[in-house]
């Protein structure tokens, strides 16, 4: 989910290269979805999916069921943020961000569960963030949603493992994607600053995150369940 842009786009392209039949999903921007679909030679499926709306998810489940009859890997990687501090965050912003990030992380796996259950090795990957255990100043609702996704992933990993599921999370560091439109996407100086302060002297690329997902869903990770895989260059350890 959320593969028309940014990190989700890189993940869907990587999984396609790995040999998966993939489903590209967009939420608002059909043209962006079509562009990614073209990049994978229109193999697979292109669908609209709003992860916070039950009716939209049910429609998506039906389309995937009609085409494939099962689902091996579900990646939840889509949201739009409204990064504001406590005083600036309106209740509308709060609801929008929690719906976009937290509700979707619950609802999409919930409704795709029957199709995943038909797989021999079902897997769920939640794309959360590296602000899961401490808040990002100026992004209140996002920090709260990320903390929620953290416990959601742990609970799903424990509950579903006896059924053969693996549930894991990737936690990207600050990544230059459209998520930053309106909040410094074009500000090269800001991005140079992020890179300089990172122990690895660069920020992650969407492709770095996609490589981590490719590993997590591979046979190499077959005993890995309930892991938060940080792809942040070690940045979270800075004092
Ligand atoms: N970029 C970062 O710095 C960063 C860091 C840590 C974690 N993350 C996490 O990575 C994930 C992806 O972010 P990104 O940077 O790739 O953002 P992005 O480039 O803005 O892409 C967001 C994607 O999510 C889709 N989307 C938005 N709202 C949705 C919804 N309600 N239901 C389903 N899909 C929805 C968008 O579809 P449309 O194209 O149709 O709008 C788009 O495909 C997010 O969960 C974010 O929290 C990002």
XYZ file of N, CA and C and ligand atoms in Angstrom:
765
model
N 0.840 -1.199 0.000
C 0.000 0.000 0.000
C 0.877 1.251 0.000
N 0.519 2.219 -0.862
C 1.284 3.473 -0.916
C 2.513 3.349 -1.798
N 2.317 2.745 -2.987
C 3.490 2.493 -3.834
C 3.561 3.409 -5.044
N 2.751 4.469 -5.050
C 2.794 5.376 -6.194
C 3.928 6.385 -6.074
N 4.534 6.453 -4.913
C 5.613 7.430 -4.722
C 6.576 6.987 -3.631
N 7.695 7.693 -3.559
C 8.587 7.615 -2.414
C 9.098 6.216 -2.081
N 9.035 5.887 -0.804
C 9.603 4.623 -0.321
C 8.795 3.437 -0.856
N 7.471 3.579 -0.868
C 6.621 2.497 -1.374
C 6.907 2.182 -2.826
N 7.182 3.212 -3.610
C 7.525 3.018 -5.038
C 8.800 2.187 -5.152
N 9.820 2.569 -4.382
C 11.094 1.828 -4.438
C 10.887 0.376 -3.999
N 10.017 0.170 -3.002
C 9.778 -1.205 -2.511
C 9.090 -2.037 -3.593
N 8.071 -1.469 -4.237
C 7.335 -2.260 -5.224
C 8.238 -2.592 -6.419
N 9.097 -1.653 -6.797
C 10.024 -1.904 -7.914
C 11.022 -2.996 -7.523
N 11.548 -2.924 -6.301
C 12.522 -3.924 -5.845
C 11.873 -5.317 -5.766
N 10.669 -5.393 -5.213
C 10.016 -6.704 -5.103
C 9.678 -7.261 -6.485
N 9.344 -6.370 -7.408
C 9.123 -6.793 -8.797
C 10.419 -7.366 -9.372
N 11.544 -6.683 -9.114
C 12.855 -7.194 -9.587
C 13.174 -8.544 -8.930
N 12.723 -8.705 -7.687
C 12.965 -9.971 -6.971
C 12.106 -11.119 -7.499
N 11.165 -10.791 -8.386
C 10.362 -11.846 -9.000
C 8.929 -11.932 -8.505
N 8.531 -11.024 -7.618
C 7.139 -11.037 -7.145
C 6.195 -10.463 -8.202
N 4.980 -10.998 -8.235
C 3.908 -10.335 -8.968
C 3.383 -9.267 -8.025
N 3.411 -8.021 -8.431
C 3.145 -6.952 -7.467
C 1.848 -6.196 -7.762
N 1.375 -5.514 -6.741
C 0.203 -4.652 -6.870
C 0.660 -3.238 -6.527
N 0.544 -2.334 -7.479
C 0.882 -0.926 -7.230
C -0.372 -0.234 -6.737
N -0.283 0.475 -5.624
C -1.472 1.201 -5.164
C -1.173 2.697 -5.022
N -2.180 3.480 -5.378
C -2.134 4.921 -5.141
C -3.362 5.268 -4.304
N -3.325 6.442 -3.709
C -4.490 6.847 -2.903
C -5.205 8.030 -3.544
N -4.456 9.099 -3.816
C -5.047 10.319 -4.378
C -4.588 10.568 -5.816
N -3.381 10.120 -6.154
C -2.717 10.547 -7.373
C -2.617 9.391 -8.375
N -3.663 9.263 -9.187
C -3.713 8.150 -10.142
C -2.555 8.213 -11.138
N -2.209 9.452 -11.549
C -1.130 9.602 -12.541
C 0.184 9.052 -11.985
N 0.437 9.314 -10.702
C 1.675 8.804 -10.079
C 1.648 7.279 -10.056
N 0.482 6.705 -9.748
C 0.345 5.244 -9.745
C 0.608 4.670 -11.125
N 0.037 5.324 -12.144
C 0.204 4.840 -13.526
C 1.670 4.878 -13.947
N 2.371 5.925 -13.480
C 3.787 6.084 -13.839
C 4.605 4.910 -13.281
N 4.358 4.558 -12.040
C 5.097 3.434 -11.429
C 4.715 2.132 -12.129
N 3.419 2.005 -12.436
C 2.937 0.781 -13.100
C 3.667 0.597 -14.440
N 3.878 1.724 -15.148
C 4.614 1.672 -16.426
C 6.046 1.215 -16.208
N 6.627 1.705 -15.081
C 8.032 1.354 -14.798
C 8.210 -0.147 -14.605
N 7.142 -0.842 -14.188
C 7.254 -2.302 -14.025
C 6.575 -3.011 -15.206
N 6.559 -2.306 -16.339
C 6.022 -2.859 -17.602
C 4.567 -3.298 -17.499
N 3.831 -2.655 -16.600
C 2.407 -2.939 -16.408
C 2.156 -4.419 -16.099
N 3.144 -5.036 -15.452
C 2.948 -6.424 -14.996
C 2.328 -6.355 -13.610
N 1.287 -7.121 -13.367
C 0.655 -7.089 -12.048
C -0.642 -6.328 -12.085
N -0.829 -5.478 -11.085
C -2.114 -4.819 -10.916
C -1.888 -3.391 -10.433
N -2.719 -2.476 -10.919
C -2.685 -1.092 -10.420
C -4.047 -0.810 -9.812
N -4.073 -0.431 -8.527
C -5.371 -0.156 -7.912
C -5.331 1.081 -7.019
N -6.511 1.644 -6.817
C -6.655 2.747 -5.868
C -6.910 2.132 -4.497
N -6.213 2.608 -3.501
C -6.423 2.077 -2.152
C -6.187 3.169 -1.121
N -7.255 3.517 -0.408
C -7.135 4.447 0.718
C -7.101 3.584 1.975
N -5.945 3.562 2.630
C -5.744 2.648 3.754
C -6.564 2.973 4.994
N -7.161 4.164 5.024
C -7.949 4.549 6.204
C -9.444 4.436 5.961
N -9.816 3.887 4.791
C -11.255 3.796 4.457
C -11.634 2.353 4.189
N -12.506 1.833 5.034
C -12.862 0.407 4.931
C -13.389 0.041 3.541
N -14.256 0.908 2.962
C -14.854 0.548 1.671
C -13.784 0.443 0.588
N -12.816 1.344 0.627
C -11.741 1.321 -0.366
C -10.898 0.047 -0.216
N -10.647 -0.330 1.018
C -9.819 -1.543 1.234
C -10.580 -2.783 0.757
N -11.874 -2.836 1.073
C -12.674 -4.002 0.655
C -12.645 -4.154 -0.871
N -12.760 -3.023 -1.577
C -12.707 -3.068 -3.053
C -11.356 -3.582 -3.534
N -10.289 -3.114 -2.866
C -8.927 -3.537 -3.251
C -8.749 -5.035 -2.999
N -9.255 -5.514 -1.867
C -9.143 -6.940 -1.541
C -9.819 -7.762 -2.642
N -10.985 -7.301 -3.078
C -11.724 -8.042 -4.112
C -10.916 -8.118 -5.413
N -10.288 -6.994 -5.775
C -9.517 -6.967 -7.023
C -8.309 -7.902 -6.940
N -7.641 -7.896 -5.789
C -6.468 -8.776 -5.629
C -6.934 -10.232 -5.607
N -8.052 -10.486 -4.941
C -8.604 -11.848 -4.874
C -8.965 -12.338 -6.284
N -9.651 -11.474 -7.042
C -10.060 -11.867 -8.400
C -8.849 -12.218 -9.263
N -7.760 -11.456 -9.097
C -6.595 -11.661 -9.980
C -5.685 -12.794 -9.485
N -5.434 -12.831 -8.155
C -4.417 -13.768 -7.652
C -4.969 -14.840 -6.704
N -6.055 -14.542 -6.030
C -6.642 -15.520 -5.108
C -5.912 -15.663 -3.782
N -4.775 -15.020 -3.649
C -4.043 -15.044 -2.376
C -3.064 -13.876 -2.361
N -2.412 -13.674 -1.213
C -1.397 -12.616 -1.110
C -0.265 -13.139 -0.246
N 0.978 -13.050 -0.747
C 2.136 -13.539 0.014
C 2.708 -12.466 0.943
N 2.822 -11.244 0.424
C 3.484 -10.173 1.188
C 2.623 -8.918 1.143
N 2.340 -8.378 2.297
C 1.620 -7.096 2.364
C 2.565 -6.053 2.964
N 2.823 -4.996 2.206
C 3.655 -3.897 2.712
C 2.762 -2.676 2.900
N 2.717 -2.148 4.101
C 1.929 -0.941 4.368
C 2.901 0.235 4.469
N 2.907 1.066 3.434
C 3.910 2.140 3.393
C 3.323 3.440 2.876
N 2.121 3.777 3.290
C 1.562 4.986 2.704
C 0.942 5.911 3.717
N 1.222 7.173 3.595
C 0.546 8.168 4.435
C 0.919 9.556 3.941
N 0.149 10.543 4.344
C 0.572 11.925 4.178
C 0.560 12.565 5.558
N 1.593 13.350 5.823
C 1.766 13.942 7.151
C 1.269 15.404 7.165
N 0.959 15.870 8.345
C 0.717 17.310 8.581
C 1.549 17.664 9.800
N 2.844 17.879 9.598
C 3.739 18.017 10.740
C 3.616 19.360 11.452
N 2.971 19.340 12.603
C 2.846 20.527 13.439
C 3.113 20.129 14.885
N 3.444 21.116 15.699
C 3.619 20.888 17.132
C 2.269 20.792 17.841
N 2.330 20.577 19.144
C 1.116 20.419 19.963
C 0.161 21.604 19.805
N 0.715 22.831 19.826
C -0.160 24.012 19.819
C -0.800 24.261 18.454
N -0.099 23.867 17.392
C -0.611 24.138 16.045
C -1.483 23.010 15.499
N -1.373 21.828 16.078
C -2.113 20.684 15.533
C -3.599 20.829 15.840
N -4.416 20.921 14.783
C -5.867 20.975 14.994
C -6.380 19.547 15.155
N -7.603 19.430 15.613
C -8.196 18.087 15.753
C -8.331 17.429 14.384
N -8.588 18.261 13.345
C -8.664 17.738 11.974
C -7.320 17.149 11.543
N -6.232 17.889 11.835
C -4.886 17.383 11.504
C -4.643 16.060 12.227
N -4.973 16.037 13.509
C -4.772 14.854 14.353
C -5.479 13.639 13.735
N -6.762 13.841 13.377
C -7.546 12.727 12.833
C -7.000 12.288 11.469
N -6.617 13.294 10.652
C -6.103 12.974 9.313
C -4.841 12.114 9.406
N -3.909 12.536 10.252
C -2.617 11.829 10.323
C -2.781 10.456 10.976
N -3.574 10.387 12.027
C -3.781 9.074 12.670
C -4.510 8.111 11.743
N -5.442 8.650 10.948
C -6.135 7.798 9.974
C -5.159 7.314 8.904
N -4.352 8.260 8.420
C -3.431 7.982 7.324
C -2.364 6.965 7.732
N -1.856 7.071 8.947
C -0.735 6.199 9.335
C -1.163 5.033 10.237
N -1.915 5.327 11.284
C -2.214 4.273 12.273
C -3.408 3.415 11.859
N -4.512 4.057 11.478
C -5.695 3.277 11.060
C -5.336 2.361 9.889
N -4.580 2.894 8.925
C -4.252 2.092 7.740
C -3.377 0.895 8.110
N -2.505 1.068 9.103
C -1.620 -0.044 9.511
C -2.407 -1.170 10.168
N -3.580 -0.825 10.704
C -4.472 -1.836 11.291
C -5.458 -2.381 10.254
N -6.117 -1.449 9.538
C -7.213 -1.868 8.659
C -6.752 -2.667 7.437
N -5.653 -2.253 6.841
C -5.233 -2.942 5.610
C -4.831 -4.396 5.914
N -3.972 -4.646 6.930
C -3.710 -6.060 7.270
C -4.979 -6.799 7.693
N -5.869 -6.113 8.400
C -7.098 -6.774 8.875
C -7.937 -7.306 7.702
N -8.144 -6.449 6.694
C -8.991 -6.879 5.581
C -8.254 -7.791 4.586
N -6.918 -7.688 4.521
C -6.177 -8.587 3.622
C -5.832 -9.912 4.301
N -6.111 -10.011 5.606
C -5.768 -11.237 6.357
C -6.277 -12.522 5.677
N -7.543 -12.591 5.222
C -7.994 -13.845 4.602
C -7.184 -14.225 3.360
N -6.749 -13.234 2.580
C -5.937 -13.552 1.389
C -4.521 -13.954 1.788
N -3.992 -13.315 2.830
C -2.659 -13.682 3.329
C -2.680 -15.098 3.892
N -3.758 -15.425 4.538
C -3.925 -16.739 5.173
C -3.821 -17.854 4.134
N -4.115 -17.535 2.868
C -4.046 -18.553 1.811
C -2.622 -18.731 1.277
N -1.686 -17.901 1.737
C -0.292 -18.018 1.296
C 0.426 -19.087 2.123
N 1.478 -19.675 1.542
C 2.265 -20.664 2.306
C 3.151 -19.986 3.332
N 3.509 -18.734 3.067
C 4.422 -18.031 3.969
C 4.019 -16.550 4.058
N 2.890 -16.276 4.722
C 2.373 -14.902 4.709
C 3.225 -13.924 5.522
N 3.341 -12.733 4.973
C 4.185 -11.742 5.645
C 3.574 -10.355 5.571
N 3.760 -9.636 6.665
C 3.305 -8.246 6.708
C 4.506 -7.382 7.096
N 4.701 -6.317 6.341
C 5.745 -5.340 6.680
C 5.049 -3.999 6.899
N 5.256 -3.424 8.070
C 4.744 -2.080 8.324
C 5.911 -1.108 8.197
N 5.721 -0.074 7.400
C 6.734 0.974 7.310
C 6.385 1.998 8.380
N 7.155 1.996 9.453
C 6.837 2.959 10.519
C 7.857 4.096 10.438
N 8.622 4.355 11.430
C 9.597 5.436 11.330
C 10.575 5.287 12.477
N 11.631 6.084 12.429
C 12.582 5.991 13.536
C 12.191 6.944 14.665
N 10.969 7.503 14.593
C 10.482 8.318 15.721
C 9.442 7.519 16.497
N 9.647 6.206 16.590
C 8.652 5.368 17.249
C 8.757 5.426 18.759
N 9.965 5.668 19.296
C 10.093 5.642 20.758
C 10.336 7.015 21.366
N 10.686 7.987 20.541
C 10.749 9.359 21.063
C 10.155 10.297 20.024
N 9.434 11.313 20.489
C 8.691 12.150 19.533
C 9.600 13.000 18.658
N 9.131 13.241 17.437
C 9.812 14.205 16.574
C 9.197 15.561 16.876
N 10.037 16.471 17.316
C 9.521 17.794 17.690
C 8.909 18.442 16.443
N 7.686 18.950 16.576
C 7.024 19.594 15.436
C 6.221 18.623 14.583
N 6.132 17.370 15.009
C 5.311 16.399 14.263
C 4.568 15.548 15.288
N 3.670 16.205 15.989
C 2.987 15.562 17.124
C 2.173 14.344 16.719
N 1.238 14.538 15.776
C 0.334 13.432 15.419
C 1.111 12.282 14.788
N 2.106 12.628 14.001
C 2.942 11.607 13.353
C 3.679 10.779 14.407
N 4.196 11.446 15.428
C 4.928 10.747 16.487
C 3.994 9.815 17.253
N 2.781 10.282 17.509
C 1.802 9.465 18.232
C 1.402 8.257 17.376
N 1.158 8.522 16.086
C 0.769 7.427 15.182
C 1.885 6.388 15.086
N 3.129 6.856 14.988
C 4.263 5.924 14.869
C 4.388 5.070 16.124
N 4.181 5.685 17.285
C 4.243 4.920 18.541
C 3.146 3.857 18.554
N 1.976 4.216 18.017
C 0.876 3.246 17.941
C 1.224 2.080 17.027
N 1.839 2.403 15.890
C 2.211 1.348 14.932
C 3.212 0.386 15.584
N 4.054 0.920 16.467
C 5.051 0.076 17.147
C 4.372 -1.050 17.928
N 3.411 -0.717 18.766
C 2.760 -1.772 19.560
C 1.836 -2.638 18.719
N 1.257 -2.026 17.688
C 0.428 -2.800 16.763
C 1.262 -3.906 16.118
N 2.454 -3.531 15.643
C 3.310 -4.536 14.994
C 3.677 -5.639 15.971
N 4.053 -5.270 17.193
C 4.443 -6.290 18.181
C 3.284 -7.248 18.436
N 2.090 -6.690 18.611
C 0.919 -7.520 18.930
C 0.591 -8.456 17.762
N 0.660 -7.927 16.534
C 0.368 -8.769 15.365
C 1.412 -9.860 15.211
N 2.671 -9.515 15.467
C 3.755 -10.506 15.321
C 3.538 -11.670 16.294
N 3.126 -11.363 17.510
C 2.917 -12.422 18.505
C 1.666 -13.239 18.155
N 0.580 -12.526 17.820
C -0.692 -13.226 17.599
C -0.684 -14.090 16.335
N -0.011 -13.612 15.290
C -0.125 -14.295 13.996
C 0.978 -15.320 13.721
N 2.069 -15.263 14.490
C 3.181 -16.205 14.233
C 2.753 -17.671 14.320
N 1.922 -18.053 15.292
C 1.514 -19.465 15.328
C 0.757 -19.912 14.075
N 0.252 -18.946 13.301
C -0.445 -19.294 12.045
C 0.509 -19.278 10.859
N 1.813 -19.077 11.117
C 2.802 -19.101 10.035
C 3.120 -17.736 9.456
N 2.561 -16.686 10.046
C 2.835 -15.329 9.553
C 4.176 -14.837 10.125
N 4.841 -13.971 9.381
C 5.898 -13.132 9.963
C 5.467 -11.678 9.794
N 5.592 -10.934 10.869
C 5.216 -9.514 10.835
C 6.419 -8.698 11.311
N 6.904 -7.819 10.469
C 8.085 -7.015 10.810
C 7.867 -5.555 10.412
N 8.801 -4.713 10.836
C 8.687 -3.290 10.498
C 10.016 -2.759 9.980
N 9.939 -1.828 9.035
C 11.126 -1.049 8.689
C 10.949 0.350 9.265
N 12.053 0.890 9.744
C 12.046 2.214 10.378
C 13.045 3.104 9.642
N 12.571 3.806 8.608
C 13.506 4.626 7.828
C 13.938 5.873 8.584
N 15.177 6.279 8.344
C 15.583 7.611 8.783
C 14.988 8.638 7.829
N 15.320 9.889 8.068
C 14.804 10.977 7.234
C 15.189 10.757 5.772
N 14.166 10.633 4.922
C 14.384 10.254 3.518
C 13.762 11.311 2.613
N 14.485 11.713 1.593
C 14.024 12.822 0.735
C 12.978 12.321 -0.261
N 11.723 12.415 0.147
C 10.611 11.985 -0.708
C 9.556 13.089 -0.727
N 8.492 12.830 -1.489
C 7.390 13.805 -1.582
C 6.706 14.046 -0.240
N 6.962 13.174 0.723
C 6.445 13.371 2.074
C 6.857 14.739 2.619
N 7.944 15.281 2.033
C 8.504 16.550 2.523
C 8.046 17.749 1.695
N 7.125 17.538 0.747
C 6.617 18.674 -0.035
C 5.982 19.679 0.929
N 6.404 20.921 0.823
C 5.871 21.958 1.713
C 6.633 22.058 3.018
N 7.569 21.126 3.251
C 8.322 21.143 4.512
C 9.827 21.029 4.251
N 10.258 21.547 3.093
C 11.693 21.625 2.818
C 12.220 20.643 1.793
N 11.327 20.033 1.012
C 11.794 19.053 0.008
C 12.867 19.647 -0.902
N 12.675 20.932 -1.280
C 13.606 21.558 -2.237
C 14.771 22.254 -1.548
N 14.826 22.223 -0.235
C 15.827 22.984 0.516
C 17.135 22.178 0.631
N 18.006 22.363 -0.369
C 19.251 21.571 -0.406
C 20.071 21.749 0.860
N 20.090 22.981 1.382
C 20.889 23.244 2.596
C 20.401 22.392 3.770
N 19.073 22.297 3.891
C 18.493 21.489 4.979
C 18.912 20.029 4.819
N 18.863 19.547 3.593
C 19.209 18.133 3.356
C 20.693 17.884 3.544
N 21.517 18.884 3.187
C 22.961 18.754 3.458
C 23.194 18.685 4.954
N 22.406 19.466 5.703
C 22.516 19.449 7.174
C 22.151 18.079 7.740
N 21.045 17.515 7.233
C 20.643 16.166 7.688
C 21.766 15.156 7.399
N 22.346 15.291 6.186
C 23.397 14.337 5.786
C 24.614 14.483 6.689
N 25.012 15.731 6.928
C 26.216 15.985 7.736
C 26.068 15.437 9.148
N 24.866 15.551 9.693
C 24.689 15.133 11.093
C 24.478 13.618 11.215
N 24.280 12.942 10.092
C 24.097 11.487 10.144
C 25.472 10.819 10.260
N 25.601 9.799 11.123
C 26.903 9.136 11.261
C 27.464 8.647 9.930
N 26.588 8.291 8.989
C 27.072 7.794 7.697
C 27.189 8.909 6.663
N 26.965 10.147 7.113
C 27.147 11.350 6.283
C 26.275 11.377 5.040
N 25.172 10.689 5.095
C 24.151 10.837 4.053
C 22.829 10.366 4.642
N 21.744 10.776 4.003
C 20.432 10.273 4.443
C 20.127 9.018 3.622
N 19.204 8.179 4.112
C 18.890 6.996 3.324
C 18.165 7.365 2.030
N 18.294 6.507 1.051
C 17.496 6.645 -0.169
C 16.304 5.688 -0.050
N 15.241 5.938 -0.808
C 14.124 4.970 -0.815
C 14.611 3.565 -1.153
N 15.652 3.495 -2.003
C 16.175 2.171 -2.412
C 16.834 1.466 -1.229
N 17.460 2.223 -0.309
C 18.032 1.592 0.904
C 16.927 0.893 1.702
N 15.782 1.550 1.807
C 14.671 0.975 2.583
C 14.142 -0.267 1.844
N 14.067 -0.146 0.517
C 13.550 -1.262 -0.282
C 14.442 -2.496 -0.133
N 15.763 -2.293 -0.069
C 16.689 -3.430 0.113
C 16.404 -4.113 1.445
N 16.122 -3.326 2.468
C 15.845 -3.900 3.796
C 14.562 -4.731 3.754
N 13.555 -4.228 3.043
C 12.292 -4.977 2.915
C 12.537 -6.272 2.138
N 13.317 -6.165 1.070
C 13.622 -7.338 0.255
C 14.277 -8.422 1.116
N 15.164 -8.009 2.007
C 15.809 -8.968 2.926
C 14.776 -9.561 3.897
N 13.982 -8.698 4.503
C 13.026 -9.172 5.527
C 12.044 -10.203 4.981
N 11.649 -10.037 3.717
C 10.649 -10.970 3.174
C 11.308 -12.200 2.541
N 12.645 -12.210 2.533
C 13.343 -13.331 1.880
C 13.458 -14.532 2.822
N 13.860 -15.651 2.239
C 14.092 -16.884 3.005
C 15.188 -16.681 4.045
N 16.134 -15.784 3.729
C 17.254 -15.526 4.652
C 16.747 -15.059 6.012
N 15.567 -14.448 6.024
C 15.027 -13.887 7.273
C 13.902 -14.760 7.821
N 13.926 -16.037 7.492
C 12.743 -16.868 7.772
C 12.421 -17.044 9.260
N 13.394 -16.761 10.164
C 13.079 -16.850 11.595
C 12.956 -15.448 12.220
N 12.926 -14.452 11.392
C 12.818 -13.087 11.921
C 11.346 -12.671 11.958
N 10.888 -12.395 13.144
C 9.496 -11.991 13.359
C 9.473 -10.938 14.464
N 8.700 -9.883 14.267
C 8.583 -8.844 15.295
C 9.813 -7.950 15.382
N 10.536 -7.824 14.268
C 11.762 -7.001 14.271
C 11.481 -5.583 13.761
N 12.099 -4.608 14.412
C 12.112 -3.239 13.891
C 13.461 -3.043 13.225
N 13.468 -3.001 11.916
C 14.731 -2.876 11.189
C 14.943 -1.397 10.858
N 15.870 -0.778 11.603
C 16.158 0.651 11.413
C 17.067 0.832 10.207
N 16.646 1.697 9.305
C 17.463 1.985 8.121
C 17.736 3.485 8.176
N 18.602 3.851 9.108
C 18.819 5.279 9.391
C 20.294 5.625 9.548
N 21.167 4.700 9.155
C 22.603 4.981 9.261
C 23.095 5.061 10.697
N 22.298 4.605 11.642
C 22.700 4.662 13.061
C 22.352 5.998 13.715
N 21.595 6.824 12.988
C 21.320 8.188 13.458
C 20.601 8.254 14.798
N 19.754 7.239 15.082
C 18.967 7.290 16.322
C 19.837 7.187 17.562
N 21.088 6.738 17.422
C 21.954 6.580 18.588
C 22.676 7.866 18.966
N 22.534 8.901 18.112
C 23.221 10.158 18.443
C 22.603 10.779 19.681
N 23.417 11.363 20.501
C 22.920 11.969 21.754
C 22.145 13.223 21.506
N 10.269 10.211 4.030
C 10.687 10.102 5.277
O 11.507 10.911 5.766
C 10.185 8.982 6.136
C 10.909 8.678 7.316
C 10.443 7.664 8.137
C 9.292 6.973 7.804
N 8.617 7.282 6.666
C 7.391 6.547 6.379
O 7.405 5.993 5.094
C 6.067 5.887 4.598
C 6.047 6.400 3.175
O 6.460 7.739 3.157
P 7.136 8.381 1.875
O 8.251 9.205 2.373
O 7.384 7.362 0.846
O 5.969 9.387 1.403
P 5.491 9.881 -0.053
O 6.646 9.940 -0.993
O 4.711 11.107 0.216
O 4.500 8.718 -0.547
C 3.349 8.451 0.168
C 2.606 7.320 -0.513
O 1.508 6.950 0.327
C 0.289 7.043 -0.402
N -0.759 7.417 0.556
C -0.947 8.601 1.172
N -1.987 8.539 2.010
C -2.475 7.294 1.912
C -3.566 6.623 2.511
N -4.361 7.219 3.398
N -3.795 5.332 2.143
C -3.003 4.706 1.255
N -1.954 5.288 0.655
C -1.696 6.568 0.987
C 0.580 8.074 -1.466
O -0.347 7.930 -2.535
P -0.649 9.172 -3.561
O 0.545 9.252 -4.485
O -1.880 8.750 -4.275
O -0.811 10.396 -2.739
C 2.017 7.698 -1.848
O 2.037 6.562 -2.676
C 5.182 6.658 5.568
O 4.485 5.774 6.412
C 6.172 7.459 6.392
O 5.721 7.653 7.692
C 9.038 8.270 5.820
